mmCIF file of C-alpha atoms in Angstrom:
data_model
loop_
_atom_site.group_PDB
_atom_site.id
_atom_site.type_symbol
_atom_site.label_atom_id
_atom_site.label_comp_id
_atom_site.label_asym_id
_atom_site.label_seq_id
_atom_site.Cartn_x
_atom_site.Cartn_y
_atom_site.Cartn_z
ATOM 1 C CA UNK A 1 0.000 0.000 0.000
ATOM 2 C CA UNK A 2 1.482 3.368 -1.014
ATOM 3 C CA UNK A 3 1.323 6.194 1.418
ATOM 4 C CA UNK A 4 0.714 9.769 0.251
ATOM 5 C CA UNK A 5 3.617 11.727 1.738
ATOM 6 C CA UNK A 6 2.353 15.090 0.473
ATOM 7 C CA UNK A 7 0.055 16.326 3.182
ATOM 8 C CA UNK A 8 -1.542 19.785 2.942
ATOM 9 C CA UNK A 9 0.800 21.022 5.683
ATOM 10 C CA UNK A 10 3.906 19.792 3.799
ATOM 11 C CA UNK A 11 2.610 21.245 0.526
ATOM 12 C CA UNK A 12 2.059 24.637 2.202
ATOM 13 C CA UNK A 13 5.558 24.506 3.743
ATOM 14 C CA UNK A 14 7.149 23.786 0.341
ATOM 15 C CA UNK A 15 5.253 26.636 -1.313
ATOM 16 C CA UNK A 16 6.211 29.029 1.491
ATOM 17 C CA UNK A 17 9.880 27.986 1.266
ATOM 18 C CA UNK A 18 9.863 28.490 -2.521
ATOM 19 C CA UNK A 19 8.370 31.965 -2.158
ATOM 20 C CA UNK A 20 11.011 32.900 0.411
ATOM 21 C CA UNK A 21 13.788 31.816 -1.981
ATOM 22 C CA UNK A 22 12.281 33.859 -4.836
ATOM 23 C CA UNK A 23 11.876 36.914 -2.608
ATOM 24 C CA UNK A 24 15.474 36.704 -1.354
ATOM 25 C CA UNK A 25 16.788 36.350 -4.905
ATOM 26 C CA UNK A 26 14.723 39.311 -6.148
ATOM 27 C CA UNK A 27 15.831 41.463 -3.210
ATOM 28 C CA UNK A 28 19.494 40.733 -4.005
ATOM 29 C CA UNK A 29 18.946 41.591 -7.694
ATOM 30 C CA UNK A 30 17.200 44.854 -6.779
ATOM 31 C CA UNK A 31 19.971 45.717 -4.322
ATOM 32 C CA UNK A 32 22.605 45.252 -7.027
ATOM 33 C CA UNK A 33 20.792 47.490 -9.508
ATOM 34 C CA UNK A 34 20.126 50.236 -6.942
ATOM 35 C CA UNK A 35 23.760 50.673 -5.969
ATOM 36 C CA UNK A 36 24.617 54.360 -5.696
ATOM 37 C CA UNK A 37 27.401 55.511 -7.975
ATOM 38 C CA UNK A 38 30.656 56.317 -6.227
ATOM 39 C CA UNK A 39 31.240 60.037 -5.748
ATOM 40 C CA UNK A 40 34.359 61.504 -7.354
ATOM 41 C CA UNK A 41 35.047 64.430 -5.038
ATOM 42 C CA UNK A 42 37.353 67.076 -6.538
ATOM 43 C CA UNK A 43 36.481 69.662 -3.878
ATOM 44 C CA UNK A 44 39.119 70.038 -1.180
ATOM 45 C CA UNK A 45 38.751 71.726 2.239
ATOM 46 C CA UNK A 46 39.857 75.329 1.851
ATOM 47 C CA UNK A 47 38.651 75.638 -1.752
ATOM 48 C CA UNK A 48 37.056 79.001 -2.379
ATOM 49 C CA UNK A 49 33.957 79.308 -4.493
ATOM 50 C CA UNK A 50 30.593 77.646 -4.678
ATOM 51 C CA UNK A 51 30.440 73.866 -4.247
ATOM 52 C CA UNK A 52 28.586 71.806 -6.849
ATOM 53 C CA UNK A 53 27.549 68.218 -7.391
ATOM 54 C CA UNK A 54 26.821 66.887 -10.871
ATOM 55 C CA UNK A 55 25.076 63.608 -11.587
ATOM 56 C CA UNK A 56 24.026 61.987 -14.833
ATOM 57 C CA UNK A 57 23.577 58.839 -16.849
ATOM 58 C CA UNK A 58 25.526 57.564 -19.851
ATOM 59 C CA UNK A 59 23.466 55.740 -22.488
ATOM 60 C CA UNK A 60 23.779 54.584 -26.073
ATOM 61 C CA UNK A 61 21.647 56.127 -28.827
ATOM 62 C CA UNK A 62 18.776 53.734 -28.051
ATOM 63 C CA UNK A 63 18.694 54.867 -24.404
ATOM 64 C CA UNK A 64 20.331 51.724 -22.972
ATOM 65 C CA UNK A 65 22.445 52.571 -19.880
ATOM 66 C CA UNK A 66 26.171 51.898 -20.301
ATOM 67 C CA UNK A 67 27.998 50.525 -17.247
ATOM 68 C CA UNK A 68 31.747 50.926 -16.636
ATOM 69 C CA UNK A 69 32.185 53.970 -18.879
ATOM 70 C CA UNK A 70 35.371 55.912 -18.058
ATOM 71 C CA UNK A 71 34.768 59.627 -17.558
ATOM 72 C CA UNK A 72 37.530 62.131 -16.812
ATOM 73 C CA UNK A 73 36.728 65.643 -15.570
ATOM 74 C CA UNK A 74 39.052 68.674 -15.550
ATOM 75 C CA UNK A 75 38.343 72.320 -14.737
ATOM 76 C CA UNK A 76 39.726 75.524 -13.256
ATOM 77 C CA UNK A 77 39.166 76.651 -9.684
ATOM 78 C CA UNK A 78 36.676 79.390 -8.798
ATOM 79 C CA UNK A 79 39.231 82.051 -9.821
ATOM 80 C CA UNK A 80 39.830 80.525 -13.257
ATOM 81 C CA UNK A 81 43.206 79.022 -12.322
ATOM 82 C CA UNK A 82 43.898 75.411 -13.328
ATOM 83 C CA UNK A 83 44.733 73.271 -10.307
ATOM 84 C CA UNK A 84 45.994 69.713 -10.574
ATOM 85 C CA UNK A 85 43.487 68.479 -7.995
ATOM 86 C CA UNK A 86 40.478 69.714 -9.992
ATOM 87 C CA UNK A 87 40.702 66.714 -12.267
ATOM 88 C CA UNK A 88 39.905 63.068 -11.834
ATOM 89 C CA UNK A 89 38.422 59.963 -13.365
ATOM 90 C CA UNK A 90 35.532 57.688 -12.483
ATOM 91 C CA UNK A 91 33.511 54.867 -14.026
ATOM 92 C CA UNK A 92 29.739 54.640 -14.279
ATOM 93 C CA UNK A 93 27.890 52.103 -12.137
ATOM 94 C CA UNK A 94 25.811 49.178 -13.440
ATOM 95 C CA UNK A 95 23.003 51.603 -14.412
ATOM 96 C CA UNK A 96 25.336 53.952 -16.303
ATOM 97 C CA UNK A 97 25.112 56.580 -13.542
ATOM 98 C CA UNK A 98 27.991 58.796 -12.392
ATOM 99 C CA UNK A 99 28.386 61.654 -9.919
ATOM 100 C CA UNK A 100 31.133 64.066 -9.016
ATOM 101 C CA UNK A 101 31.559 67.057 -6.765
ATOM 102 C CA UNK A 102 33.792 70.117 -6.968
ATOM 103 C CA UNK A 103 33.576 73.922 -7.116
ATOM 104 C CA UNK A 104 31.965 75.895 -9.908
ATOM 105 C CA UNK A 105 34.884 76.961 -12.095
ATOM 106 C CA UNK A 106 35.584 80.618 -12.690
ATOM 107 C CA UNK A 107 36.611 82.105 -16.005
ATOM 108 C CA UNK A 108 36.924 85.750 -16.984
ATOM 109 C CA UNK A 109 37.531 85.378 -20.724
ATOM 110 C CA UNK A 110 34.977 82.713 -21.711
ATOM 111 C CA UNK A 111 32.151 80.584 -20.342
ATOM 112 C CA UNK A 112 32.759 78.772 -17.068
ATOM 113 C CA UNK A 113 33.059 75.143 -18.093
ATOM 114 C CA UNK A 114 34.165 71.639 -17.179
ATOM 115 C CA UNK A 115 36.164 69.558 -19.672
ATOM 116 C CA UNK A 116 34.876 65.995 -19.993
ATOM 117 C CA UNK A 117 36.652 63.062 -21.691
ATOM 118 C CA UNK A 118 34.616 59.879 -22.151
ATOM 119 C CA UNK A 119 35.703 56.447 -23.386
ATOM 120 C CA UNK A 120 34.068 53.033 -23.593
ATOM 121 C CA UNK A 121 34.969 50.010 -25.759
ATOM 122 C CA UNK A 122 32.827 49.844 -28.899
ATOM 123 C CA UNK A 123 31.852 53.540 -28.739
ATOM 124 C CA UNK A 124 33.312 56.726 -30.199
ATOM 125 C CA UNK A 125 35.639 58.654 -27.886
ATOM 126 C CA UNK A 126 34.013 61.897 -26.738
ATOM 127 C CA UNK A 127 35.956 65.047 -25.822
ATOM 128 C CA UNK A 128 33.478 67.745 -24.769
ATOM 129 C CA UNK A 129 32.637 70.228 -22.038
ATOM 130 C CA UNK A 130 29.575 71.476 -20.215
ATOM 131 C CA UNK A 131 28.566 74.987 -19.173
ATOM 132 C CA UNK A 132 26.232 76.561 -16.635
ATOM 133 C CA UNK A 133 22.912 78.119 -17.694
ATOM 134 C CA UNK A 134 23.193 80.967 -15.175
ATOM 135 C CA UNK A 135 26.484 82.155 -16.694
ATOM 136 C CA UNK A 136 25.663 85.449 -18.494
ATOM 137 C CA UNK A 137 27.766 84.287 -21.474
ATOM 138 C CA UNK A 138 25.899 80.953 -21.767
ATOM 139 C CA UNK A 139 23.370 79.990 -24.409
ATOM 140 C CA UNK A 140 20.500 78.524 -22.345
ATOM 141 C CA UNK A 141 19.444 76.395 -25.336
ATOM 142 C CA UNK A 142 22.856 74.722 -25.664
ATOM 143 C CA UNK A 143 22.411 71.012 -24.771
ATOM 144 C CA UNK A 144 25.761 71.168 -22.955
ATOM 145 C CA UNK A 145 24.495 73.951 -20.707
ATOM 146 C CA UNK A 146 23.168 72.651 -17.390
ATOM 147 C CA UNK A 147 20.892 74.187 -14.792
ATOM 148 C CA UNK A 148 22.118 74.188 -11.192
ATOM 149 C CA UNK A 149 19.670 74.076 -8.321
ATOM 150 C CA UNK A 150 20.524 75.220 -4.806
ATOM 151 C CA UNK A 151 20.188 72.925 -1.825
ATOM 152 C CA UNK A 152 21.297 73.343 1.765
ATOM 153 C CA UNK A 153 22.974 70.331 3.309
ATOM 154 C CA UNK A 154 23.941 70.602 6.980
ATOM 155 C CA UNK A 155 23.843 74.390 6.693
ATOM 156 C CA UNK A 156 26.073 74.462 3.608
ATOM 157 C CA UNK A 157 24.813 75.666 0.231
ATOM 158 C CA UNK A 158 25.578 73.196 -2.573
ATOM 159 C CA UNK A 159 24.495 73.563 -6.197
ATOM 160 C CA UNK A 160 23.191 70.386 -7.859
ATOM 161 C CA UNK A 161 22.923 69.670 -11.565
ATOM 162 C CA UNK A 162 22.262 66.864 -14.003
ATOM 163 C CA UNK A 163 24.089 66.193 -17.263
ATOM 164 C CA UNK A 164 23.267 63.052 -19.237
ATOM 165 C CA UNK A 165 25.588 61.765 -21.952
ATOM 166 C CA UNK A 166 24.786 59.755 -25.093
ATOM 167 C CA UNK A 167 27.559 57.757 -26.767
ATOM 168 C CA UNK A 168 27.563 56.693 -30.421
ATOM 169 C CA UNK A 169 28.671 53.156 -31.261
ATOM 170 C CA UNK A 170 31.638 52.735 -33.619
#
């Protein structure tokens, strides 16, 4: 005589265990995709000028995020003088997101700007720069001109902006 080993209680326990495994797996996947990008901080204590933080996403022409893109930033200090520490490199996270902080560069003879050098295998190298919309010399319709919004963090005023980048495949 064969005995039915699958009782309703055992069946319920198996279903519950399976759901717990699926939930744990999904939570780990979501955690991996929600990882914050590392901050490249070019601001140093004692820097004069207004602090800024820029964040953006690098995608291909179809809008697909590109992870591990190398981005190098370089700019002058708030007085328009090039300093070796106002440059650095980072890579985008798994969602193609990057962020860096520094001071808003000064410049008396042209637009205040940040030089940006971008490389990723299979895509065209991009050497460009971005500007700030509130600069009187800026063209507010220029796609490389970004808007900065003020925020106070722990009593300190920091300007935040977003600049997304699209790379063209080779």
